[in-house]
Tab-separated table of C-alpha atoms in Angstrom:
chain	number	residue	atom	x	y	z
A	1	MET	CA	-0.160	-0.220	-0.161
A	2	LYS	CA	2.875	2.622	0.787
A	3	ALA	CA	4.678	0.926	-1.770
A	4	LEU	CA	1.783	2.074	-4.343
A	5	CYS	CA	1.192	5.503	-2.669
A	6	VAL	CA	4.842	6.532	-3.250
A	7	SER	CA	4.804	5.277	-6.714
A	8	LEU	CA	1.347	7.268	-6.987
A	9	CYS	CA	3.448	10.317	-5.855
A	10	LEU	CA	6.687	9.901	-8.406
A	11	LEU	CA	4.180	9.855	-11.035
A	12	GLY	CA	2.229	12.737	-10.062
A	13	ALA	CA	5.831	14.263	-9.699
A	14	GLY	CA	6.794	13.292	-12.664
A	15	LEU	CA	4.144	14.700	-14.893
A	16	PHE	CA	3.966	17.743	-12.792
A	17	LEU	CA	7.562	18.349	-13.885
A	18	CYS	CA	6.838	17.095	-17.622
A	19	SER	CA	4.047	20.212	-17.940
A	20	ALA	CA	6.261	22.676	-16.365
A	21	HIS	CA	8.668	21.801	-18.786
A	22	ALA	CA	6.331	22.335	-21.880
A	23	ARG	CA	4.694	25.640	-20.080
A	24	GLY	CA	8.450	26.846	-19.149
A	25	LEU	CA	9.327	26.760	-23.005
A	26	ARG	CA	5.999	28.794	-23.935
A	27	ARG	CA	6.374	31.194	-20.924
A	28	CYS	CA	9.664	31.580	-21.762
A	29	LEU	CA	9.163	33.049	-25.363
A	30	ILE	CA	5.949	34.843	-24.347
A	31	SER	CA	6.511	38.346	-26.160
A	32	THR	CA	8.107	36.711	-29.469
A	33	ASN	CA	6.770	37.830	-32.390
A	34	LEU	CA	6.853	34.077	-34.349
A	35	HIS	CA	4.422	36.077	-36.897
A	36	ARG	CA	6.545	39.003	-37.557
A	37	MET	CA	9.749	36.688	-38.148
A	38	GLU	CA	7.565	34.381	-40.878
A	39	GLU	CA	6.310	36.894	-42.781
A	40	SER	CA	10.535	38.243	-42.642
A	41	PHE	CA	11.325	35.044	-44.066
A	42	ARG	CA	8.454	34.511	-46.739
A	43	GLY	CA	10.197	37.905	-48.304
A	44	ILE	CA	13.068	36.691	-48.627
A	45	LYS	CA	12.197	32.976	-49.442
A	46	THR	CA	12.300	32.644	-52.802
A	47	ALA	CA	15.698	34.603	-53.745
A	48	ILE	CA	17.259	32.610	-50.683
A	49	GLN	CA	15.926	28.775	-51.753
A	50	ALA	CA	17.172	29.967	-55.833
A	51	LYS	CA	20.536	29.805	-54.177
A	52	ASP	CA	20.695	26.593	-52.994
A	53	THR	CA	21.940	24.568	-55.310
A	54	PHE	CA	21.865	21.156	-53.251
A	55	GLN	CA	18.491	20.467	-53.743
A	56	ASN	CA	18.542	16.591	-52.512
A	57	VAL	CA	20.037	17.026	-49.036
A	58	THR	CA	18.581	18.766	-45.803
A	59	ILE	CA	20.575	20.287	-42.945
A	60	LEU	CA	17.935	20.365	-40.533
A	61	SER	CA	16.394	17.004	-40.936
A	62	PRO	CA	13.349	17.308	-39.594
A	63	SER	CA	12.483	13.884	-39.633
A	64	GLU	CA	15.484	12.734	-37.958
A	65	THR	CA	15.940	15.346	-35.441
A	66	LEU	CA	12.608	17.938	-34.913
A	67	HIS	CA	10.140	15.678	-35.240
A	68	GLY	CA	11.251	12.813	-32.473
A	69	ILE	CA	12.124	16.097	-29.819
A	70	LYS	CA	10.405	14.928	-26.729
A	71	PRO	CA	8.691	17.942	-24.913
A	72	LEU	CA	11.497	17.939	-22.128
A	73	ASP	CA	14.042	18.328	-24.573
A	74	VAL	CA	12.097	21.299	-26.514
A	75	CYS	CA	13.870	24.123	-24.725
A	76	CYS	CA	17.031	22.989	-24.756
A	77	VAL	CA	16.759	22.106	-29.061
A	78	THR	CA	15.148	25.603	-29.376
A	79	LYS	CA	18.167	27.084	-27.684
A	80	ASN	CA	20.218	25.052	-29.207
A	81	LEU	CA	19.226	25.808	-32.871
A	82	LEU	CA	19.122	29.721	-32.213
A	83	ALA	CA	22.552	29.524	-31.468
A	84	PHE	CA	23.369	27.239	-34.352
A	85	TYR	CA	21.709	30.158	-36.364
A	86	VAL	CA	22.919	33.081	-34.737
A	87	ASP	CA	26.596	31.456	-33.737
A	88	ARG	CA	27.500	30.042	-37.615
A	89	VAL	CA	24.437	30.541	-40.353
A	90	PHE	CA	23.685	34.458	-39.823
A	91	LYS	CA	27.185	35.336	-39.441
A	92	ASP	CA	28.338	32.630	-43.009
A	93	HIS	CA	26.103	34.025	-45.075
A	94	GLN	CA	26.759	37.044	-47.112
A	95	GLU	CA	23.922	39.580	-48.964
A	96	LEU	CA	24.768	42.244	-50.340
A	97	ASN	CA	20.991	43.356	-51.722
A	98	PRO	CA	19.853	45.714	-48.773
A	99	GLN	CA	16.103	44.320	-48.973
A	100	ILE	CA	17.323	41.145	-48.365
A	101	MET	CA	20.007	42.435	-45.660
A	102	ARG	CA	17.507	44.249	-43.734
A	103	LYS	CA	14.779	41.051	-43.754
A	104	ILE	CA	17.962	38.457	-42.494
A	105	SER	CA	19.247	41.659	-39.818
A	106	SER	CA	15.446	41.306	-38.522
A	107	LEU	CA	15.700	37.290	-38.198
A	108	ALA	CA	19.358	37.604	-36.629
A	109	ASN	CA	18.322	40.319	-33.877
A	110	SER	CA	14.751	38.178	-33.095
A	111	PHE	CA	16.612	35.325	-32.897
A	112	LEU	CA	19.236	37.222	-30.180
A	113	TYR	CA	16.279	38.546	-28.472
A	114	MET	CA	15.092	34.918	-28.302
A	115	GLN	CA	18.154	33.547	-27.084
A	116	LYS	CA	18.284	36.227	-24.630
A	117	THR	CA	14.515	35.326	-23.360
A	118	LEU	CA	15.570	31.740	-23.181
A	119	GLN	CA	18.693	32.427	-20.695
A	120	GLN	CA	16.368	33.321	-18.492
A	121	CYS	CA	14.577	30.371	-18.137
A	122	LYS	CA	15.374	28.002	-15.734
A	123	LEU	CA	13.507	24.914	-17.245
A	124	CYS	CA	15.728	24.178	-20.013
A	125	HIS	CA	18.356	21.801	-19.254
A	126	CYS	CA	20.239	19.618	-21.869
A	127	ARG	CA	19.656	15.672	-21.842
A	128	GLN	CA	21.621	13.738	-24.205
A	129	GLU	CA	18.844	13.311	-26.712
A	130	ALA	CA	18.460	16.813	-27.623
A	131	THR	CA	22.377	17.218	-27.534
A	132	ASN	CA	22.675	14.614	-29.904
A	133	ALA	CA	19.469	16.052	-32.091
A	134	THR	CA	21.611	19.161	-32.728
A	135	ARG	CA	24.617	17.584	-33.193
A	136	ILE	CA	23.357	15.666	-36.177
A	137	ILE	CA	22.688	19.732	-37.643
A	138	HIS	CA	26.053	20.634	-37.169
A	139	ASP	CA	27.067	17.880	-39.002
A	140	ASN	CA	25.220	18.088	-41.816
A	141	TYR	CA	26.155	21.942	-42.150
A	142	ASP	CA	29.668	21.052	-41.733
A	143	GLN	CA	29.563	18.068	-44.728
A	144	LEU	CA	28.625	21.600	-47.200
A	145	GLU	CA	31.058	24.070	-48.166
A	146	VAL	CA	30.373	27.326	-46.117
A	147	ARG	CA	28.532	29.732	-47.940
A	148	ALA	CA	26.435	26.756	-49.525
A	149	ALA	CA	25.636	25.552	-46.090
A	150	ALA	CA	24.813	28.701	-45.210
A	151	VAL	CA	22.354	29.514	-47.859
A	152	LYS	CA	20.369	26.209	-47.334
A	153	SER	CA	20.282	26.469	-43.485
A	154	LEU	CA	18.574	30.101	-44.290
A	155	GLY	CA	16.314	28.034	-46.173
A	156	GLU	CA	15.005	26.015	-44.179
A	157	LEU	CA	14.168	28.483	-41.367
A	158	ASP	CA	10.510	28.411	-42.175
A	159	VAL	CA	11.158	24.129	-41.122
A	160	PHE	CA	12.382	25.927	-37.646
A	161	LEU	CA	10.228	28.677	-37.443
A	162	ALA	CA	7.130	26.341	-37.541
A	163	TRP	CA	8.540	23.912	-35.416
A	164	ILE	CA	8.919	27.061	-32.510
A	165	ASP	CA	5.703	28.106	-33.616
A	166	LYS	CA	3.973	24.535	-32.739
A	167	HIS	CA	5.644	24.007	-29.013
A	168	HIS	CA	5.125	27.913	-28.334
A	169	GLN	CA	1.031	28.024	-28.233
A	170	GLY	CA	1.078	31.581	-27.175
A	171	THR	CA	-0.839	32.437	-23.708
A	172	SER	CA	-4.147	33.654	-22.886
A	173	ALA	CA	-5.321	36.922	-22.107
A	174	ALA	CA	-5.563	36.338	-18.964
A	175	SER	CA	-2.174	35.543	-17.832
A	176	ARG	CA	-0.960	39.249	-19.469
A	177	GLN	CA	-4.153	41.348	-18.247
A	178	GLY	CA	-2.421	40.692	-14.473
A	179	THR	CA	0.741	42.467	-14.722
B	1	MET	CA	29.371	104.503	-50.271
B	2	ILE	CA	27.588	102.245	-53.271
B	3	LEU	CA	31.111	100.467	-54.123
B	4	GLU	CA	31.771	99.684	-50.106
B	5	GLU	CA	28.169	98.675	-49.459
B	6	ILE	CA	29.132	95.483	-52.510
B	7	LYS	CA	32.308	94.932	-50.851
B	8	THR	CA	30.929	94.498	-47.144
B	9	SER	CA	28.172	92.128	-48.810
B	10	LEU	CA	30.658	90.407	-50.731
B	11	ILE	CA	32.820	89.457	-47.840
B	12	MET	CA	29.739	88.625	-46.055
B	13	TRP	CA	28.717	86.412	-48.502
B	14	VAL	CA	32.143	84.650	-48.917
B	15	SER	CA	32.003	84.152	-45.068
B	16	TYR	CA	28.525	82.884	-45.081
B	17	ALA	CA	29.259	80.212	-47.874
B	18	LEU	CA	32.466	79.319	-46.290
B	19	ILE	CA	30.964	78.378	-42.734
B	20	PRO	CA	29.931	75.295	-43.504
B	21	CYS	CA	32.225	74.021	-45.662
B	22	LEU	CA	35.480	74.131	-43.282
B	23	PHE	CA	38.839	73.319	-45.938
B	24	VAL	CA	40.807	70.354	-44.431
B	25	ASP	CA	44.329	70.299	-45.575
B	26	GLY	CA	42.921	72.495	-48.816
B	27	VAL	CA	39.476	69.647	-48.974
B	28	ALA	CA	36.201	71.179	-49.045
B	29	VAL	CA	34.252	68.976	-46.065
B	30	LEU	CA	30.716	69.094	-45.407
B	31	PRO	CA	29.908	69.094	-41.465
B	32	ALA	CA	28.722	66.147	-39.435
B	33	PRO	CA	24.742	66.022	-38.667
B	34	GLN	CA	24.723	67.073	-34.858
B	35	ASN	CA	22.733	66.710	-32.302
B	36	LEU	CA	21.390	63.019	-33.350
B	37	SER	CA	18.095	62.572	-30.880
B	38	MET	CA	15.217	59.662	-30.955
B	39	GLN	CA	11.582	60.170	-29.937
B	40	SER	CA	9.709	57.075	-29.438
B	41	THR	CA	5.977	57.228	-28.637
B	42	ASN	CA	3.679	54.352	-28.716
B	43	MET	CA	6.085	52.026	-31.110
B	44	LYS	CA	6.705	55.018	-33.440
B	45	HIS	CA	10.333	55.460	-33.822
B	46	VAL	CA	11.938	58.845	-35.039
B	47	LEU	CA	15.406	60.141	-35.517
B	48	THR	CA	15.561	63.830	-35.648
B	49	TRP	CA	19.115	65.825	-36.051
B	50	SER	CA	19.727	69.262	-36.777
B	51	PRO	CA	19.911	69.859	-40.246
B	52	VAL	CA	23.539	70.830	-41.921
B	53	ILE	CA	22.670	74.735	-43.587
B	54	VAL	CA	24.242	75.690	-46.900
B	55	PRO	CA	22.647	78.312	-48.467
B	56	GLU	CA	21.038	77.373	-51.579
B	57	GLU	CA	21.622	73.562	-51.382
B	58	ILE	CA	19.541	71.040	-50.936
B	59	ILE	CA	21.024	68.660	-48.356
B	60	HIS	CA	20.380	65.464	-48.442
B	61	TYR	CA	20.823	62.624	-45.782
B	62	SER	CA	21.435	58.753	-44.942
B	63	VAL	CA	20.954	56.881	-41.839
B	64	GLU	CA	22.090	53.678	-40.988
B	65	TYR	CA	21.259	50.985	-38.740
B	66	GLN	CA	23.033	48.582	-36.512
B	67	GLY	CA	21.060	45.877	-34.523
B	68	GLU	CA	22.151	44.440	-31.162
B	69	TYR	CA	23.218	41.178	-33.562
B	70	GLU	CA	25.428	43.212	-36.019
B	71	SER	CA	27.094	44.627	-33.130
B	72	LEU	CA	28.383	41.533	-31.946
B	73	TYR	CA	28.713	39.483	-34.988
B	74	THR	CA	29.178	41.411	-37.719
B	75	SER	CA	30.616	45.477	-36.858
B	76	HIS	CA	31.852	46.097	-39.797
B	77	ILE	CA	28.355	45.829	-41.110
B	78	TRP	CA	25.542	49.120	-41.160
B	79	ILE	CA	22.313	48.554	-43.045
B	80	PRO	CA	20.704	51.472	-44.891
B	81	SER	CA	17.014	52.802	-43.630
B	82	SER	CA	14.235	51.409	-45.457
B	83	TRP	CA	12.917	54.750	-45.522
B	84	CYS	CA	16.232	57.188	-45.318
B	85	SER	CA	18.447	56.448	-47.778
B	86	PRO	CA	18.350	59.119	-48.675
B	87	THR	CA	15.899	61.882	-47.323
B	88	GLN	CA	15.812	65.741	-47.293
B	89	ARG	CA	14.476	65.948	-44.105
B	90	PRO	CA	16.230	66.236	-41.401
B	91	GLU	CA	14.556	63.278	-39.607
B	92	CYS	CA	13.896	59.572	-40.082
B	93	ASP	CA	11.024	57.427	-39.390
B	94	ILE	CA	13.197	53.962	-38.475
B	95	THR	CA	9.442	52.365	-36.911
B	96	GLU	CA	10.275	49.662	-39.802
B	97	ASP	CA	13.727	49.071	-39.191
B	98	ILE	CA	13.501	48.710	-35.780
B	99	THR	CA	11.851	44.832	-35.741
B	100	ALA	CA	13.569	43.288	-32.535
B	101	THR	CA	13.168	44.217	-28.990
B	102	VAL	CA	17.265	44.307	-29.122
B	103	SER	CA	19.518	47.472	-28.588
B	104	TYR	CA	20.520	49.139	-32.274
B	105	SER	CA	22.972	52.038	-32.979
B	106	LEU	CA	22.055	54.262	-35.529
B	107	ARG	CA	23.991	56.658	-37.829
B	108	VAL	CA	23.578	59.768	-40.164
B	109	ARG	CA	25.581	61.649	-42.715
B	110	ALA	CA	25.513	64.550	-44.927
B	111	THR	CA	25.290	64.975	-48.674
B	112	LEU	CA	25.539	67.699	-51.337
B	113	GLY	CA	26.661	66.821	-54.721
B	114	SER	CA	30.479	64.235	-54.435
B	115	LEU	CA	30.869	66.072	-50.966
B	116	THR	CA	30.223	63.674	-48.254
B	117	SER	CA	29.945	64.366	-44.508
B	118	ALA	CA	31.293	62.174	-41.562
B	119	TRP	CA	29.089	60.105	-39.753
B	120	SER	CA	27.350	61.053	-36.700
B	121	THR	CA	26.212	58.199	-34.157
B	122	LEU	CA	23.262	58.367	-31.578
B	123	LYS	CA	25.226	58.913	-28.399
B	124	HIS	CA	23.296	55.965	-26.313
B	125	ARG	CA	22.396	53.002	-28.352
B	126	PHE	CA	18.217	52.685	-28.410
B	127	ASN	CA	15.915	49.967	-27.404
B	128	GLN	CA	12.141	49.824	-28.402
B	129	ASN	CA	11.364	48.641	-24.714
B	130	SER	CA	11.722	52.360	-23.348
B	131	THR	CA	9.215	53.699	-25.568
B	132	ILE	CA	6.514	55.656	-23.784
B	133	LEU	CA	3.127	54.263	-23.998
B	134	THR	CA	0.218	56.282	-23.605
B	135	PRO	CA	-3.312	55.358	-22.775
B	136	PRO	CA	-4.975	55.161	-25.203
B	137	GLY	CA	-8.256	57.238	-26.696
B	138	MET	CA	-11.672	55.541	-26.515
B	139	GLU	CA	-15.030	56.629	-26.958
B	140	ILE	CA	-17.681	54.794	-25.420
B	141	THR	CA	-21.189	54.372	-27.388
B	142	MET	CA	-24.883	52.850	-26.798
B	143	ASP	CA	-26.813	51.195	-29.602
B	144	GLY	CA	-29.750	50.777	-28.093
B	145	PHE	CA	-28.855	48.203	-24.744
B	146	HIS	CA	-25.069	47.161	-26.232
B	147	LEU	CA	-22.438	48.776	-24.889
B	148	LEU	CA	-20.114	49.740	-27.519
B	149	ILE	CA	-16.466	50.852	-27.504
B	150	LYS	CA	-14.380	52.208	-30.473
B	151	LEU	CA	-10.512	52.581	-29.760
B	152	GLU	CA	-7.727	54.501	-31.309
B	153	ASP	CA	-6.009	52.662	-34.127
B	154	LEU	CA	-2.211	52.333	-33.009
B	155	GLY	CA	-0.542	49.569	-34.951
B	156	PRO	CA	-0.238	46.305	-35.168
B	157	HIS	CA	2.042	46.168	-32.392
B	158	PHE	CA	-1.166	46.974	-30.001
B	159	GLU	CA	-3.726	44.960	-28.172
B	160	PHE	CA	-6.463	46.809	-25.998
B	161	PHE	CA	-7.421	45.329	-22.405
B	162	VAL	CA	-11.022	46.629	-21.597
B	163	PHE	CA	-12.768	46.959	-18.748
B	164	TYR	CA	-15.899	47.552	-17.847
B	165	TRP	CA	-18.378	47.228	-14.876
B	166	ARG	CA	-21.684	48.328	-13.819
B	167	ARG	CA	-21.261	51.272	-11.492
B	168	GLU	CA	-23.003	49.855	-8.100
B	169	PRO	CA	-21.022	48.501	-4.805
B	170	GLY	CA	-19.782	45.217	-5.460
B	171	ALA	CA	-20.010	45.023	-8.911
B	172	LYS	CA	-18.195	42.532	-10.328
B	173	GLU	CA	-15.035	43.774	-13.480
B	174	HIS	CA	-15.391	42.051	-16.776
B	175	VAL	CA	-12.654	42.373	-19.132
B	176	LYS	CA	-12.270	42.363	-22.687
B	177	VAL	CA	-8.863	42.031	-25.160
B	178	VAL	CA	-9.887	44.112	-27.965
B	179	ARG	CA	-7.960	44.339	-31.395
B	180	PRO	CA	-9.550	48.073	-33.169
B	181	GLY	CA	-10.911	47.802	-36.481
B	182	ILE	CA	-13.202	49.987	-38.747
B	183	LEU	CA	-15.993	49.564	-36.296
B	184	PRO	CA	-17.285	50.095	-32.680
B	185	VAL	CA	-16.660	46.554	-30.625
B	186	TYR	CA	-19.211	45.103	-28.787
B	187	LEU	CA	-18.813	44.994	-25.203
B	188	GLU	CA	-22.268	43.792	-23.533
B	189	THR	CA	-25.830	44.056	-23.485
B	190	VAL	CA	-26.945	46.550	-20.624
B	191	GLU	CA	-29.714	46.239	-18.234
B	192	PRO	CA	-32.104	49.597	-18.195
B	193	GLY	CA	-31.436	52.604	-15.413
B	194	ALA	CA	-28.411	51.013	-14.599
B	195	ALA	CA	-24.788	52.558	-14.933
B	196	TYR	CA	-21.831	51.194	-16.653
B	197	CYS	CA	-18.164	52.120	-16.916
B	198	VAL	CA	-15.298	51.740	-19.161
B	199	LYS	CA	-11.754	51.871	-18.857
B	200	ALA	CA	-8.785	50.549	-21.327
B	201	ARG	CA	-4.959	50.231	-21.788
B	202	THR	CA	-2.667	49.148	-24.286
B	203	PHE	CA	-0.422	45.703	-24.725
B	204	VAL	CA	2.586	45.349	-26.480
B	205	LYS	CA	3.225	42.004	-26.502
B	206	ALA	CA	6.952	42.829	-28.144
B	207	ILE	CA	8.025	44.340	-24.970
B	208	GLY	CA	5.686	43.099	-22.437
B	209	ARG	CA	4.422	46.092	-21.329
B	210	HIS	CA	1.526	47.972	-20.430
B	211	SER	CA	0.381	51.824	-21.227
B	212	ALA	CA	-1.478	53.110	-17.797
B	213	PHE	CA	-5.539	53.151	-17.865
B	214	SER	CA	-6.966	55.675	-19.869
B	215	ARG	CA	-9.858	57.695	-17.862
B	216	THR	CA	-12.641	56.248	-16.408
B	217	GLU	CA	-15.919	56.818	-18.471
B	218	CYS	CA	-19.266	55.801	-17.443
B	219	VAL	CA	-22.920	56.181	-19.140
B	220	LYS	CA	-25.947	55.638	-17.757
B	221	VAL	CA	-28.289	53.036	-19.605
B	222	GLN	CA	-31.976	55.049	-19.833
B	223	GLY	CA	-34.734	53.391	-17.942
B	224	GLU	CA	-38.123	51.247	-19.584
B	225	ALA	CA	-40.334	54.284	-17.918
B	226	LEU	CA	-39.190	56.834	-20.032
B	227	PRO	CA	-39.281	55.269	-23.421
B	228	LEU	CA	-43.152	54.760	-22.095
B	229	ALA	CA	-43.386	58.507	-21.424
B	230	LEU	CA	-42.141	59.105	-24.882
B	231	ALA	CA	-44.982	56.918	-26.400
B	232	LEU	CA	-47.539	58.549	-24.556
B	233	LEU	CA	-46.526	61.853	-25.569
B	234	ALA	CA	-45.974	60.844	-28.827
B	235	PHE	CA	-49.092	59.754	-29.436
B	236	VAL	CA	-51.321	62.495	-27.914
B	237	GLY	CA	-49.103	64.415	-30.501
B	238	PHE	CA	-49.938	62.063	-32.895
B	239	VAL	CA	-53.812	62.730	-32.544
B	240	LEU	CA	-53.862	66.229	-31.900
B	241	ILE	CA	-52.115	67.016	-35.611
B	242	LEU	CA	-55.053	64.185	-36.536
B	243	VAL	CA	-57.508	66.097	-35.242
B	244	VAL	CA	-55.878	69.517	-36.736
B	245	ALA	CA	-55.386	68.099	-40.189
B	246	LEU	CA	-58.888	66.822	-39.917
B	247	LEU	CA	-60.579	70.125	-39.310
B	248	SER	CA	-58.170	71.947	-42.152
B	249	ILE	CA	-59.506	69.768	-44.361
B	250	TRP	CA	-62.778	70.214	-43.594
B	251	LYS	CA	-62.790	74.416	-43.420
B	252	MET	CA	-61.129	74.361	-46.512
B	253	GLY	CA	-63.953	71.995	-48.131
B	254	ARG	CA	-66.202	74.465	-46.942
B	255	LEU	CA	-63.836	77.742	-48.541
B	256	LEU	CA	-63.813	75.690	-51.809
B	257	GLN	CA	-67.864	75.103	-52.246
B	258	HIS	CA	-68.286	78.699	-50.943
B	259	SER	CA	-66.397	80.216	-53.644
B	260	CYS	CA	-67.667	78.600	-56.569
B	261	CYS	CA	-71.250	77.818	-55.456
B	262	PRO	CA	-71.574	80.917	-53.358
B	263	VAL	CA	-75.740	80.718	-51.717
B	264	VAL	CA	-77.804	83.592	-52.173
B	265	MET	CA	-79.731	85.169	-49.399
B	266	LEU	CA	-83.369	86.545	-49.820
B	267	PRO	CA	-84.415	90.140	-49.203
B	268	ASN	CA	-86.943	89.851	-45.963
B	269	THR	CA	-89.770	91.518	-47.780
B	270	LEU	CA	-89.476	88.462	-50.116
B	271	LYS	CA	-89.188	86.188	-47.424
B	272	ILE	CA	-92.181	83.846	-46.772
B	273	THR	CA	-93.083	84.049	-43.658
B	274	ASN	CA	-96.931	82.645	-43.028
B	275	SER	CA	-97.689	79.502	-44.124
B	276	PRO	CA	-99.216	78.967	-47.762
B	277	GLN	CA	-102.798	78.182	-46.876
B	278	LYS	CA	-103.203	81.440	-45.327
B	279	LEU	CA	-101.366	83.235	-47.496
B	280	ILE	CA	-104.173	81.493	-50.456
B	281	SER	CA	-106.896	82.763	-48.717
B	282	CYS	CA	-105.192	86.557	-48.345
B	283	ARG	CA	-104.966	86.277	-51.834
B	284	LYS	CA	-108.796	85.257	-52.416
B	285	GLU	CA	-110.020	88.122	-49.903
B	286	GLU	CA	-107.854	90.822	-52.016
B	287	VAL	CA	-109.089	89.227	-55.856
B	288	GLU	CA	-112.715	89.757	-54.062
B	289	ALA	CA	-111.951	93.650	-52.551
B	290	CYS	CA	-110.719	94.229	-56.053
B	291	VAL	CA	-113.645	93.109	-58.426
B	292	THR	CA	-115.672	94.874	-55.973
B	293	SER	CA	-114.405	97.740	-56.375
B	294	GLY	CA	-114.566	98.089	-60.064
B	295	LEU	CA	-110.830	98.591	-60.462
B	296	SER	CA	-109.186	98.328	-63.790
B	297	SER	CA	-106.556	95.541	-64.323
B	298	GLU	CA	-103.914	97.746	-64.075
B	299	GLU	CA	-105.209	99.375	-60.795
B	300	LEU	CA	-106.138	96.020	-59.329
B	301	LEU	CA	-102.186	94.423	-60.167
B	302	LYS	CA	-101.416	97.436	-58.239
B	303	ALA	CA	-103.844	96.905	-55.347
B	304	CYS	CA	-103.041	93.568	-55.478
B	305	ILE	CA	-99.523	93.839	-54.844
């Protein structure tokens, strides 16, 4: 009987922690304007993807990496992928067209803001599965020439933004009105 | 005298021309714009600076910005502003360029033909979370018993939190999140005779801040008794108007009748006051009297008349 009670308590605690993690990411990204970022990307998608010369290769590999991510790993993977784009992709891409430069700058600075927001989240620990998923993405990137890899990664931004949107379902008005 | 005046004017003109164009190592240099300043209210960000004055010349300005990302990772890259590269006015609305809640560096330079000034950089980096949020303008209206609110449009960044309650002790405060549009927004169906109060404030998700509350506005909903009195009054008024109209029509009819078919009044002498039998018996006596006296027909007629 005691063992049953303890098991139930542990299960309840585990479920609570899981939901707290999931809620944690949504709360952490509370003021992210994903819609605006998607709009910025739509403005450059055609031009960027037209420069992608390796159509049958993918960097993000969503089926191997993103789609199988568990709720507990969402925050870590988000943090890692933001760092991937900010530290590598945006820096490696050379752009001369001012209009495209503005859109990429908008995305890069928005990603920087999201990184800062996530850094303040306490419930964002990295497990081995999350680290493995981001390692695959980095390896895919390293296999291509750096300019080509940057262009391809930029062209796949919609996949990443859609994934963030799926795991960040926005907040209700009631949670905002209290501030 | 005149020559002296011309000489003075020439000297002054040359001096004025030289003031903005400083010569450095024999090369003309355009001065950089000074006093750069940022004004930001309700997520509208405007950069201003003191104009560079060159008499009889039009100066053009170019504005560039660098987000925090560029400052950290690609510090040599500055991005030309969407609307102000170039511009002729000493100000620039850079709202569209500030797209993230990070710090931005801004710089301006002047150009005149082939002459270009040095860049002038805004002293302190700008972050849109420092924008001043003002209480929203609102208009409360009633459509029958529907309480409606019209809010000023401040742009896509803004949501409005509308608080409304019945003005009585212990009343519950309701809140509704509104995005302003062309038409007023419905708040609630209210009870007649009661008073309702409304206030609102804005929320900007991008910076996670609220504005202060607007002034509270209260409206009193008219009760059911008043419409009844109005209806009664309207009915009485209608009946009065109907009576007057009918009387007028009858009077007009009478007037028209008299004007086309007037009634002729008999003089009193021709008026018959006695009964016809008496008149006939009177005439018979007169005729006998006339016959007896032997009067002629004319005299008889005169007598009879």
